[in-house]
mmCIF file of N, CA and C in Angstrom:
data_model
loop_
_atom_site.group_PDB
_atom_site.id
_atom_site.type_symbol
_atom_site.label_atom_id
_atom_site.label_comp_id
_atom_site.label_asym_id
_atom_site.label_seq_id
_atom_site.Cartn_x
_atom_site.Cartn_y
_atom_site.Cartn_z
ATOM 1 N N MET V 1 -13.566 -3.046 53.117
ATOM 2 C CA MET V 1 -13.717 -4.429 52.718
ATOM 3 C C MET V 1 -12.647 -5.261 53.418
ATOM 4 N N GLU V 2 -13.021 -6.434 53.890
ATOM 5 C CA GLU V 2 -12.061 -7.345 54.482
ATOM 6 C C GLU V 2 -11.455 -8.221 53.394
ATOM 7 N N VAL V 3 -10.119 -8.343 53.434
ATOM 8 C CA VAL V 3 -9.404 -9.138 52.448
ATOM 9 C C VAL V 3 -8.530 -10.142 53.189
ATOM 10 N N LEU V 4 -8.642 -11.407 52.804
ATOM 11 C CA LEU V 4 -7.804 -12.460 53.353
ATOM 12 C C LEU V 4 -6.500 -12.460 52.574
ATOM 13 N N THR V 5 -5.386 -12.232 53.271
ATOM 14 C CA THR V 5 -4.096 -12.066 52.602
ATOM 15 C C THR V 5 -3.184 -13.265 52.807
ATOM 16 N N LYS V 6 -2.176 -13.310 51.971
ATOM 17 C CA LYS V 6 -1.171 -14.370 52.035
ATOM 18 C C LYS V 6 -0.269 -14.196 53.250
ATOM 19 N N THR V 7 0.047 -12.958 53.609
ATOM 20 C CA THR V 7 1.059 -12.714 54.641
ATOM 21 C C THR V 7 0.532 -12.147 55.953
ATOM 22 N N ASN V 8 -0.639 -11.513 55.936
ATOM 23 C CA ASN V 8 -1.098 -10.798 57.131
ATOM 24 C C ASN V 8 -2.481 -11.207 57.619
ATOM 25 N N GLY V 9 -2.968 -12.337 57.196
ATOM 26 C CA GLY V 9 -4.310 -12.752 57.621
ATOM 27 C C GLY V 9 -5.365 -11.847 57.015
ATOM 28 N N VAL V 10 -6.402 -11.546 57.784
ATOM 29 C CA VAL V 10 -7.476 -10.683 57.310
ATOM 30 C C VAL V 10 -7.104 -9.226 57.579
ATOM 31 N N VAL V 11 -7.202 -8.390 56.542
ATOM 32 C CA VAL V 11 -6.942 -6.961 56.707
ATOM 33 C C VAL V 11 -8.101 -6.168 56.127
ATOM 34 N N GLN V 12 -8.296 -4.998 56.672
ATOM 35 C CA GLN V 12 -9.326 -4.088 56.186
ATOM 36 C C GLN V 12 -8.719 -3.231 55.075
ATOM 37 N N VAL V 13 -9.388 -3.175 53.925
ATOM 38 C CA VAL V 13 -8.887 -2.413 52.780
ATOM 39 C C VAL V 13 -9.964 -1.433 52.339
ATOM 40 N N GLN V 14 -9.567 -0.173 52.184
ATOM 41 C CA GLN V 14 -10.508 0.847 51.716
ATOM 42 C C GLN V 14 -10.845 0.600 50.241
ATOM 43 N N ASP V 15 -12.052 0.992 49.850
ATOM 44 C CA ASP V 15 -12.517 0.773 48.475
ATOM 45 C C ASP V 15 -11.597 1.385 47.428
ATOM 46 N N ASP V 16 -10.949 2.504 47.742
ATOM 47 C CA ASP V 16 -10.082 3.153 46.757
ATOM 48 C C ASP V 16 -8.754 2.416 46.566
ATOM 49 N N LYS V 17 -8.547 1.336 47.294
ATOM 50 C CA LYS V 17 -7.345 0.506 47.153
ATOM 51 C C LYS V 17 -7.646 -0.818 46.435
ATOM 52 N N ILE V 18 -8.851 -0.931 45.888
ATOM 53 C CA ILE V 18 -9.246 -2.129 45.149
ATOM 54 C C ILE V 18 -9.053 -1.858 43.652
ATOM 55 N N LEU V 19 -8.302 -2.734 43.001
ATOM 56 C CA LEU V 19 -7.985 -2.581 41.586
ATOM 57 C C LEU V 19 -8.641 -3.685 40.770
ATOM 58 N N THR V 20 -8.979 -3.355 39.527
ATOM 59 C CA THR V 20 -9.536 -4.346 38.614
ATOM 60 C C THR V 20 -8.645 -4.460 37.382
ATOM 61 N N PHE V 21 -8.066 -5.639 37.210
ATOM 62 C CA PHE V 21 -7.294 -5.963 36.014
ATOM 63 C C PHE V 21 -8.222 -6.736 35.097
ATOM 64 N N GLU V 22 -8.833 -6.046 34.157
ATOM 65 C CA GLU V 22 -9.865 -6.656 33.333
ATOM 66 C C GLU V 22 -9.359 -7.838 32.512
ATOM 67 N N GLU V 23 -8.086 -7.853 32.179
ATOM 68 C CA GLU V 23 -7.494 -8.966 31.449
ATOM 69 C C GLU V 23 -6.620 -9.826 32.353
ATOM 70 N N GLY V 24 -6.606 -9.538 33.643
ATOM 71 C CA GLY V 24 -5.740 -10.248 34.578
ATOM 72 C C GLY V 24 -4.287 -9.873 34.363
ATOM 73 N N LEU V 25 -3.409 -10.533 35.086
ATOM 74 C CA LEU V 25 -1.971 -10.370 34.914
ATOM 75 C C LEU V 25 -1.472 -11.516 34.042
ATOM 76 N N PHE V 26 -0.365 -11.314 33.340
ATOM 77 C CA PHE V 26 0.177 -12.370 32.491
ATOM 78 C C PHE V 26 0.488 -13.597 33.335
ATOM 79 N N GLY V 27 -0.092 -14.713 32.944
ATOM 80 C CA GLY V 27 0.073 -15.959 33.679
ATOM 81 C C GLY V 27 -0.986 -16.174 34.753
ATOM 82 N N PHE V 28 -1.752 -15.127 35.052
ATOM 83 C CA PHE V 28 -2.788 -15.190 36.091
ATOM 84 C C PHE V 28 -4.068 -14.526 35.580
ATOM 85 N N GLU V 29 -4.438 -14.827 34.358
ATOM 86 C CA GLU V 29 -5.541 -14.156 33.679
ATOM 87 C C GLU V 29 -6.893 -14.376 34.343
ATOM 88 N N ASP V 30 -7.040 -15.429 35.140
ATOM 89 C CA ASP V 30 -8.326 -15.713 35.781
ATOM 90 C C ASP V 30 -8.607 -14.821 36.985
ATOM 91 N N TYR V 31 -7.602 -14.111 37.468
ATOM 92 C CA TYR V 31 -7.757 -13.279 38.665
ATOM 93 C C TYR V 31 -7.800 -11.812 38.265
ATOM 94 N N LYS V 32 -8.901 -11.159 38.576
ATOM 95 C CA LYS V 32 -9.130 -9.790 38.102
ATOM 96 C C LYS V 32 -9.092 -8.739 39.213
ATOM 97 N N LYS V 33 -9.450 -9.121 40.427
ATOM 98 C CA LYS V 33 -9.573 -8.161 41.528
ATOM 99 C C LYS V 33 -8.402 -8.288 42.493
ATOM 100 N N PHE V 34 -7.772 -7.150 42.764
ATOM 101 C CA PHE V 34 -6.622 -7.107 43.655
ATOM 102 C C PHE V 34 -6.761 -5.921 44.610
ATOM 103 N N ALA V 35 -6.103 -6.042 45.748
ATOM 104 C CA ALA V 35 -6.078 -4.957 46.728
ATOM 105 C C ALA V 35 -4.639 -4.492 46.910
ATOM 106 N N LEU V 36 -4.470 -3.188 47.064
ATOM 107 C CA LEU V 36 -3.172 -2.624 47.410
ATOM 108 C C LEU V 36 -3.075 -2.578 48.926
ATOM 109 N N ILE V 37 -2.045 -3.224 49.468
ATOM 110 C CA ILE V 37 -1.873 -3.295 50.916
ATOM 111 C C ILE V 37 -0.446 -2.887 51.246
ATOM 112 N N ASP V 38 -0.318 -1.967 52.195
ATOM 113 C CA ASP V 38 1.016 -1.507 52.587
ATOM 114 C C ASP V 38 1.867 -2.674 53.055
ATOM 115 N N SER V 39 3.126 -2.652 52.661
ATOM 116 C CA SER V 39 4.091 -3.655 53.086
ATOM 117 C C SER V 39 4.825 -3.131 54.308
ATOM 118 N N GLU V 40 5.339 -4.044 55.104
ATOM 119 C CA GLU V 40 6.146 -3.635 56.243
ATOM 120 C C GLU V 40 7.507 -3.106 55.802
ATOM 121 N N TYR V 41 7.821 -3.285 54.516
ATOM 122 C CA TYR V 41 9.103 -2.838 53.968
ATOM 123 C C TYR V 41 8.867 -1.791 52.892
ATOM 124 N N GLU V 42 8.811 -0.522 53.293
ATOM 125 C CA GLU V 42 8.633 0.561 52.323
ATOM 126 C C GLU V 42 9.850 0.609 51.416
ATOM 127 N N PRO V 43 9.713 0.936 50.171
ATOM 128 C CA PRO V 43 8.549 1.448 49.460
ATOM 129 C C PRO V 43 7.735 0.359 48.758
ATOM 130 N N PHE V 44 7.915 -0.897 49.160
ATOM 131 C CA PHE V 44 7.169 -1.987 48.533
ATOM 132 C C PHE V 44 5.716 -1.982 48.991
ATOM 133 N N ILE V 45 4.837 -2.455 48.101
ATOM 134 C CA ILE V 45 3.399 -2.551 48.367
ATOM 135 C C ILE V 45 2.973 -3.949 47.949
ATOM 136 N N TRP V 46 2.054 -4.535 48.711
ATOM 137 C CA TRP V 46 1.496 -5.828 48.309
ATOM 138 C C TRP V 46 0.355 -5.616 47.316
ATOM 139 N N LEU V 47 0.356 -6.401 46.260
ATOM 140 C CA LEU V 47 -0.754 -6.490 45.324
ATOM 141 C C LEU V 47 -1.386 -7.851 45.591
ATOM 142 N N GLN V 48 -2.430 -7.851 46.399
ATOM 143 C CA GLN V 48 -3.044 -9.073 46.907
ATOM 144 C C GLN V 48 -4.306 -9.397 46.130
ATOM 145 N N SER V 49 -4.388 -10.623 45.608
ATOM 146 C CA SER V 49 -5.603 -11.058 44.941
ATOM 147 C C SER V 49 -6.726 -11.152 45.968
ATOM 148 N N ILE V 50 -7.883 -10.642 45.602
ATOM 149 C CA ILE V 50 -9.067 -10.769 46.451
ATOM 150 C C ILE V 50 -9.698 -12.142 46.243
ATOM 151 N N GLU V 51 -9.445 -12.736 45.092
ATOM 152 C CA GLU V 51 -10.071 -14.004 44.727
ATOM 153 C C GLU V 51 -9.274 -15.229 45.177
ATOM 154 N N ASN V 52 -7.998 -15.042 45.515
ATOM 155 C CA ASN V 52 -7.149 -16.157 45.929
ATOM 156 C C ASN V 52 -6.136 -15.644 46.939
ATOM 157 N N GLN V 53 -6.316 -15.998 48.201
ATOM 158 C CA GLN V 53 -5.449 -15.455 49.241
ATOM 159 C C GLN V 53 -3.984 -15.817 49.047
ATOM 160 N N ASN V 54 -3.686 -16.888 48.316
ATOM 161 C CA ASN V 54 -2.306 -17.317 48.112
ATOM 162 C C ASN V 54 -1.622 -16.623 46.940
ATOM 163 N N LEU V 55 -2.335 -15.738 46.269
ATOM 164 C CA LEU V 55 -1.771 -15.019 45.129
ATOM 165 C C LEU V 55 -1.531 -13.558 45.517
ATOM 166 N N ALA V 56 -0.271 -13.236 45.706
ATOM 167 C CA ALA V 56 0.110 -11.869 46.074
ATOM 168 C C ALA V 56 1.479 -11.565 45.479
ATOM 169 N N PHE V 57 1.662 -10.315 45.112
ATOM 170 C CA PHE V 57 2.911 -9.861 44.515
ATOM 171 C C PHE V 57 3.387 -8.619 45.261
ATOM 172 N N LEU V 58 4.692 -8.496 45.420
ATOM 173 C CA LEU V 58 5.248 -7.231 45.859
ATOM 174 C C LEU V 58 5.392 -6.364 44.623
ATOM 175 N N ILE V 59 5.059 -5.087 44.750
ATOM 176 C CA ILE V 59 5.225 -4.154 43.636
ATOM 177 C C ILE V 59 5.955 -2.915 44.140
ATOM 178 N N ILE V 60 6.514 -2.170 43.200
ATOM 179 C CA ILE V 60 7.245 -0.953 43.529
ATOM 180 C C ILE V 60 7.087 0.050 42.389
ATOM 181 N N ASP V 61 7.176 1.310 42.730
ATOM 182 C CA ASP V 61 7.203 2.384 41.738
ATOM 183 C C ASP V 61 8.570 2.326 41.047
ATOM 184 N N PRO V 62 8.631 2.046 39.753
ATOM 185 C CA PRO V 62 9.926 1.907 39.082
ATOM 186 C C PRO V 62 10.738 3.196 39.059
ATOM 187 N N PHE V 63 10.075 4.330 39.169
ATOM 188 C CA PHE V 63 10.779 5.611 39.137
ATOM 189 C C PHE V 63 11.579 5.845 40.421
ATOM 190 N N LEU V 64 11.241 5.128 41.492
ATOM 191 C CA LEU V 64 12.042 5.188 42.719
ATOM 192 C C LEU V 64 13.361 4.450 42.540
ATOM 193 N N VAL V 65 13.360 3.465 41.664
ATOM 194 C CA VAL V 65 14.550 2.662 41.397
ATOM 195 C C VAL V 65 15.395 3.303 40.308
ATOM 196 N N CYS V 66 14.737 3.816 39.279
ATOM 197 C CA CYS V 66 15.423 4.364 38.104
ATOM 198 C C CYS V 66 14.670 5.605 37.626
ATOM 199 N N SER V 67 15.191 6.765 37.922
ATOM 200 C CA SER V 67 14.480 8.004 37.587
ATOM 201 C C SER V 67 14.340 8.211 36.083
ATOM 202 N N SER V 68 15.161 7.532 35.279
ATOM 203 C CA SER V 68 15.067 7.697 33.827
ATOM 204 C C SER V 68 14.192 6.621 33.169
ATOM 205 N N TYR V 69 13.500 5.835 33.973
ATOM 206 C CA TYR V 69 12.615 4.798 33.420
ATOM 207 C C TYR V 69 11.549 5.450 32.549
ATOM 208 N N GLU V 70 11.265 4.815 31.425
ATOM 209 C CA GLU V 70 10.222 5.284 30.517
ATOM 210 C C GLU V 70 9.339 4.108 30.135
ATOM 211 N N ALA V 71 8.048 4.316 30.204
ATOM 212 C CA ALA V 71 7.093 3.285 29.798
ATOM 213 C C ALA V 71 6.291 3.851 28.632
ATOM 214 N N ASP V 72 6.764 3.577 27.433
ATOM 215 C CA ASP V 72 6.091 4.051 26.230
ATOM 216 C C ASP V 72 4.999 3.047 25.870
ATOM 217 N N ILE V 73 3.757 3.384 26.223
ATOM 218 C CA ILE V 73 2.632 2.466 26.066
ATOM 219 C C ILE V 73 1.721 2.995 24.967
ATOM 220 N N ASP V 74 1.347 2.114 24.048
ATOM 221 C CA ASP V 74 0.541 2.562 22.916
ATOM 222 C C ASP V 74 -0.865 2.981 23.356
ATOM 223 N N ASP V 75 -1.428 3.925 22.614
ATOM 224 C CA ASP V 75 -2.730 4.500 22.948
ATOM 225 C C ASP V 75 -3.853 3.470 22.964
ATOM 226 N N SER V 76 -3.774 2.464 22.095
ATOM 227 C CA SER V 76 -4.853 1.472 22.056
ATOM 228 C C SER V 76 -4.879 0.645 23.347
ATOM 229 N N SER V 77 -3.722 0.368 23.904
ATOM 230 C CA SER V 77 -3.685 -0.342 25.196
ATOM 231 C C SER V 77 -4.256 0.532 26.299
ATOM 232 N N LEU V 78 -3.849 1.783 26.326
ATOM 233 C CA LEU V 78 -4.335 2.703 27.365
ATOM 234 C C LEU V 78 -5.841 2.937 27.255
ATOM 235 N N ALA V 79 -6.360 2.926 26.037
ATOM 236 C CA ALA V 79 -7.796 3.135 25.837
ATOM 237 C C ALA V 79 -8.629 2.028 26.476
ATOM 238 N N LYS V 80 -8.056 0.831 26.619
ATOM 239 C CA LYS V 80 -8.779 -0.287 27.224
ATOM 240 C C LYS V 80 -9.227 0.018 28.648
ATOM 241 N N ILE V 81 -8.472 0.898 29.345
ATOM 242 C CA ILE V 81 -8.848 1.242 30.720
ATOM 243 C C ILE V 81 -9.295 2.705 30.836
ATOM 244 N N GLY V 82 -9.489 3.349 29.691
ATOM 245 C CA GLY V 82 -10.033 4.700 29.677
ATOM 246 C C GLY V 82 -9.031 5.814 29.904
ATOM 247 N N VAL V 83 -7.764 5.559 29.647
ATOM 248 C CA VAL V 83 -6.728 6.583 29.836
ATOM 249 C C VAL V 83 -6.663 7.475 28.611
ATOM 250 N N THR V 84 -6.720 8.784 28.839
ATOM 251 C CA THR V 84 -6.605 9.740 27.743
ATOM 252 C C THR V 84 -5.389 10.653 27.886
ATOM 253 N N LYS V 85 -4.803 10.711 29.078
ATOM 254 C CA LYS V 85 -3.604 11.540 29.269
ATOM 255 C C LYS V 85 -2.676 10.884 30.293
ATOM 256 N N PRO V 86 -1.375 11.080 30.117
ATOM 257 C CA PRO V 86 -0.385 10.396 30.962
ATOM 258 C C PRO V 86 -0.557 10.641 32.462
ATOM 259 N N GLU V 87 -0.992 11.813 32.836
ATOM 260 C CA GLU V 87 -1.123 12.115 34.266
ATOM 261 C C GLU V 87 -2.265 11.365 34.943
ATOM 262 N N ASP V 88 -3.056 10.632 34.165
ATOM 263 C CA ASP V 88 -4.154 9.825 34.720
ATOM 264 C C ASP V 88 -3.689 8.491 35.285
ATOM 265 N N VAL V 89 -2.414 8.129 35.080
ATOM 266 C CA VAL V 89 -1.971 6.792 35.460
ATOM 267 C C VAL V 89 -0.851 6.792 36.492
ATOM 268 N N VAL V 90 -0.778 5.664 37.164
ATOM 269 C CA VAL V 90 0.348 5.323 38.029
ATOM 270 C C VAL V 90 0.960 4.064 37.431
ATOM 271 N N ILE V 91 2.272 4.035 37.348
ATOM 272 C CA ILE V 91 2.986 2.872 36.824
ATOM 273 C C ILE V 91 3.668 2.173 38.000
ATOM 274 N N MET V 92 3.510 0.862 38.061
ATOM 275 C CA MET V 92 4.166 0.052 39.085
ATOM 276 C C MET V 92 4.797 -1.159 38.398
ATOM 277 N N THR V 93 5.744 -1.788 39.080
ATOM 278 C CA THR V 93 6.369 -2.994 38.543
ATOM 279 C C THR V 93 6.345 -4.099 39.592
ATOM 280 N N ILE V 94 6.246 -5.327 39.121
ATOM 281 C CA ILE V 94 6.232 -6.487 40.009
ATOM 282 C C ILE V 94 7.670 -6.833 40.403
ATOM 283 N N VAL V 95 7.838 -7.137 41.684
ATOM 284 C CA VAL V 95 9.142 -7.445 42.266
ATOM 285 C C VAL V 95 9.248 -8.956 42.482
ATOM 286 N N THR V 96 10.441 -9.488 42.243
ATOM 287 C CA THR V 96 10.723 -10.886 42.535
ATOM 288 C C THR V 96 11.780 -10.942 43.632
ATOM 289 N N VAL V 97 11.456 -11.671 44.707
ATOM 290 C CA VAL V 97 12.396 -11.892 45.810
ATOM 291 C C VAL V 97 12.706 -13.393 45.823
ATOM 292 N N PRO V 98 13.817 -13.801 45.191
ATOM 293 C CA PRO V 98 14.132 -15.232 45.110
ATOM 294 C C PRO V 98 14.424 -15.833 46.483
ATOM 295 N N GLN V 99 14.005 -17.064 46.678
ATOM 296 C CA GLN V 99 14.242 -17.746 47.944
ATOM 297 C C GLN V 99 15.702 -18.131 48.124
ATOM 298 N N ASP V 100 16.455 -18.173 47.033
ATOM 299 C CA ASP V 100 17.857 -18.597 47.133
ATOM 300 C C ASP V 100 18.806 -17.465 47.526
ATOM 301 N N GLY V 101 18.259 -16.279 47.812
ATOM 302 C CA GLY V 101 19.094 -15.169 48.248
ATOM 303 C C GLY V 101 19.723 -14.375 47.114
ATOM 304 N N SER V 102 19.428 -14.720 45.876
ATOM 305 C CA SER V 102 19.973 -13.953 44.760
ATOM 306 C C SER V 102 19.267 -12.600 44.664
ATOM 307 N N ALA V 103 19.638 -11.824 43.689
ATOM 308 C CA ALA V 103 19.209 -10.427 43.576
ATOM 309 C C ALA V 103 17.683 -10.261 43.549
ATOM 310 N N ILE V 104 17.232 -9.243 44.248
ATOM 311 C CA ILE V 104 15.824 -8.831 44.211
ATOM 312 C C ILE V 104 15.661 -8.001 42.945
ATOM 313 N N THR V 105 14.687 -8.388 42.108
ATOM 314 C CA THR V 105 14.553 -7.744 40.806
ATOM 315 C C THR V 105 13.144 -7.192 40.601
ATOM 316 N N ALA V 106 13.044 -6.282 39.641
ATOM 317 C CA ALA V 106 11.750 -5.707 39.261
ATOM 318 C C ALA V 106 11.554 -5.919 37.758
ATOM 319 N N ASN V 107 10.313 -6.167 37.385
ATOM 320 C CA ASN V 107 9.965 -6.410 35.983
ATOM 321 C C ASN V 107 9.669 -5.068 35.303
ATOM 322 N N PHE V 108 10.710 -4.450 34.760
ATOM 323 C CA PHE V 108 10.557 -3.172 34.068
ATOM 324 C C PHE V 108 9.984 -3.351 32.669
ATOM 325 N N GLN V 109 10.017 -4.560 32.133
ATOM 326 C CA GLN V 109 9.496 -4.793 30.788
ATOM 327 C C GLN V 109 7.985 -5.006 30.784
ATOM 328 N N GLY V 110 7.424 -5.422 31.913
ATOM 329 C CA GLY V 110 5.992 -5.691 31.999
ATOM 330 C C GLY V 110 5.318 -4.885 33.094
ATOM 331 N N PRO V 111 5.328 -3.552 32.977
ATOM 332 C CA PRO V 111 4.763 -2.727 34.052
ATOM 333 C C PRO V 111 3.245 -2.855 34.178
ATOM 334 N N LEU V 112 2.770 -2.483 35.355
ATOM 335 C CA LEU V 112 1.342 -2.400 35.628
ATOM 336 C C LEU V 112 0.924 -0.955 35.430
ATOM 337 N N VAL V 113 -0.186 -0.736 34.751
ATOM 338 C CA VAL V 113 -0.715 0.601 34.510
ATOM 339 C C VAL V 113 -2.024 0.711 35.275
ATOM 340 N N ILE V 114 -2.084 1.675 36.189
ATOM 341 C CA ILE V 114 -3.263 1.857 37.036
ATOM 342 C C ILE V 114 -3.870 3.226 36.745
ATOM 343 N N LYS V 115 -5.112 3.246 36.307
ATOM 344 C CA LYS V 115 -5.789 4.525 36.103
ATOM 345 C C LYS V 115 -6.264 5.025 37.454
ATOM 346 N N LYS V 116 -5.827 6.215 37.828
ATOM 347 C CA LYS V 116 -6.101 6.765 39.157
ATOM 348 C C LYS V 116 -7.590 6.913 39.450
ATOM 349 N N GLN V 117 -8.348 7.394 38.487
ATOM 350 C CA GLN V 117 -9.744 7.745 38.743
ATOM 351 C C GLN V 117 -10.652 6.541 38.963
ATOM 352 N N ASN V 118 -10.491 5.488 38.174
ATOM 353 C CA ASN V 118 -11.439 4.368 38.264
ATOM 354 C C ASN V 118 -10.810 3.063 38.728
ATOM 355 N N LYS V 119 -9.494 3.071 38.974
ATOM 356 C CA LYS V 119 -8.762 1.893 39.468
ATOM 357 C C LYS V 119 -8.802 0.709 38.501
ATOM 358 N N ARG V 120 -9.066 0.995 37.226
ATOM 359 C CA ARG V 120 -8.956 -0.035 36.190
ATOM 360 C C ARG V 120 -7.481 -0.144 35.817
ATOM 361 N N CYS V 121 -7.031 -1.368 35.546
ATOM 362 C CA CYS V 121 -5.605 -1.605 35.360
ATOM 363 C C CYS V 121 -5.338 -2.585 34.239
ATOM 364 N N LEU V 122 -4.082 -2.574 33.795
ATOM 365 C CA LEU V 122 -3.627 -3.574 32.866
ATOM 366 C C LEU V 122 -2.136 -3.738 33.007
ATOM 367 N N GLN V 123 -1.664 -4.881 32.575
ATOM 368 C CA GLN V 123 -0.235 -5.113 32.490
ATOM 369 C C GLN V 123 0.121 -5.078 31.014
ATOM 370 N N VAL V 124 1.208 -4.398 30.685
ATOM 371 C CA VAL V 124 1.640 -4.286 29.297
ATOM 372 C C VAL V 124 3.053 -4.844 29.152
ATOM 373 N N ILE V 125 3.418 -5.150 27.925
ATOM 374 C CA ILE V 125 4.785 -5.558 27.607
ATOM 375 C C ILE V 125 5.401 -4.455 26.770
ATOM 376 N N LEU V 126 6.489 -3.881 27.274
ATOM 377 C CA LEU V 126 7.179 -2.821 26.543
ATOM 378 C C LEU V 126 8.123 -3.435 25.515
ATOM 379 N N THR V 127 8.227 -2.790 24.372
ATOM 380 C CA THR V 127 9.119 -3.279 23.321
ATOM 381 C C THR V 127 10.497 -2.627 23.385
ATOM 382 N N ASP V 128 10.674 -1.648 24.245
ATOM 383 C CA ASP V 128 11.947 -0.952 24.412
ATOM 384 C C ASP V 128 12.966 -1.929 25.009
ATOM 385 N N ASN V 129 14.035 -2.212 24.280
ATOM 386 C CA ASN V 129 14.993 -3.221 24.734
ATOM 387 C C ASN V 129 15.891 -2.755 25.879
ATOM 388 N N ARG V 130 15.721 -1.533 26.357
ATOM 389 C CA ARG V 130 16.473 -1.078 27.537
ATOM 390 C C ARG V 130 15.959 -1.755 28.805
ATOM 391 N N TRP V 131 14.705 -2.200 28.789
ATOM 392 C CA TRP V 131 14.072 -2.714 30.002
ATOM 393 C C TRP V 131 13.937 -4.218 29.944
ATOM 394 N N THR V 132 14.219 -4.867 31.071
ATOM 395 C CA THR V 132 14.139 -6.325 31.157
ATOM 396 C C THR V 132 13.149 -6.714 32.254
ATOM 397 N N THR V 133 12.937 -7.991 32.367
ATOM 398 C CA THR V 133 12.051 -8.514 33.414
ATOM 399 C C THR V 133 12.795 -8.693 34.732
ATOM 400 N N LYS V 134 14.108 -8.495 34.730
ATOM 401 C CA LYS V 134 14.907 -8.740 35.930
ATOM 402 C C LYS V 134 15.897 -7.604 36.192
ATOM 403 N N VAL V 135 15.382 -6.416 36.468
ATOM 404 C CA VAL V 135 16.241 -5.290 36.823
ATOM 405 C C VAL V 135 16.618 -5.435 38.292
ATOM 406 N N ASP V 136 17.908 -5.557 38.555
ATOM 407 C CA ASP V 136 18.414 -5.710 39.926
ATOM 408 C C ASP V 136 18.205 -4.394 40.675
ATOM 409 N N ILE V 137 17.310 -4.411 41.646
ATOM 410 C CA ILE V 137 16.931 -3.180 42.345
ATOM 411 C C ILE V 137 18.110 -2.576 43.100
ATOM 412 N N VAL V 138 18.818 -3.360 43.889
ATOM 413 C CA VAL V 138 19.930 -2.833 44.690
ATOM 414 C C VAL V 138 21.043 -2.318 43.801
ATOM 415 N N GLN V 139 21.410 -3.085 42.789
ATOM 416 C CA GLN V 139 22.468 -2.659 41.873
ATOM 417 C C GLN V 139 22.089 -1.363 41.167
ATOM 418 N N THR V 140 20.851 -1.261 40.730
ATOM 419 C CA THR V 140 20.408 -0.058 40.022
ATOM 420 C C THR V 140 20.408 1.145 40.959
ATOM 421 N N LEU V 141 19.976 0.963 42.195
ATOM 422 C CA LEU V 141 20.001 2.059 43.159
ATOM 423 C C LEU V 141 21.423 2.509 43.469
ATOM 424 N N ASN V 142 22.359 1.570 43.510
ATOM 425 C CA ASN V 142 23.750 1.908 43.784
ATOM 426 C C ASN V 142 24.442 2.561 42.594
ATOM 427 N N ASN V 143 23.900 2.372 41.390
ATOM 428 C CA ASN V 143 24.484 2.932 40.171
ATOM 429 C C ASN V 143 23.459 3.813 39.478
ATOM 430 N N LYS V 144 23.009 4.864 40.159
ATOM 431 C CA LYS V 144 21.925 5.713 39.656
ATOM 432 C C LYS V 144 22.106 6.140 38.203
ATOM 433 N N GLU V 145 23.321 6.381 37.782
ATOM 434 C CA GLU V 145 23.527 6.861 36.423
ATOM 435 C C GLU V 145 23.366 5.763 35.385
ATOM 436 N N VAL V 146 23.327 4.505 35.801
ATOM 437 C CA VAL V 146 23.236 3.382 34.866
ATOM 438 C C VAL V 146 21.882 2.691 35.036
ATOM 439 N N CYS V 147 20.891 3.178 34.318
ATOM 440 C CA CYS V 147 19.606 2.467 34.338
ATOM 441 C C CYS V 147 18.823 2.768 33.090
#
């Protein structure tokens, strides 16, 4: 499938890289279809809206930043996308790169849950107060024991 992107023009995306957020993302509930597109800066990945070329997010695997990260998600939320066991999902977090040069952060409090088999997804809000919406990626990587 061809996808018009915010940063790379038109790119070809395989069907297995198309995700459906049935409830949308928080603040962007009208947009349901997204494509995963490799970023030029690994390990970041673009989450590009198929419905709006100007809507794209950088995402990252939070476990690469903090190996002790835990996403305790209630069963009723997981059931919305057909998840029955933890190994069925991939967890990702949205990254913020401020234009003012301040810290690059990841939203550990509002992770994305992607079911591997059907690519159905949702964003959840964790109630665990260890996680915030602005985890400093560089600082956390430099202080592995503190996350």
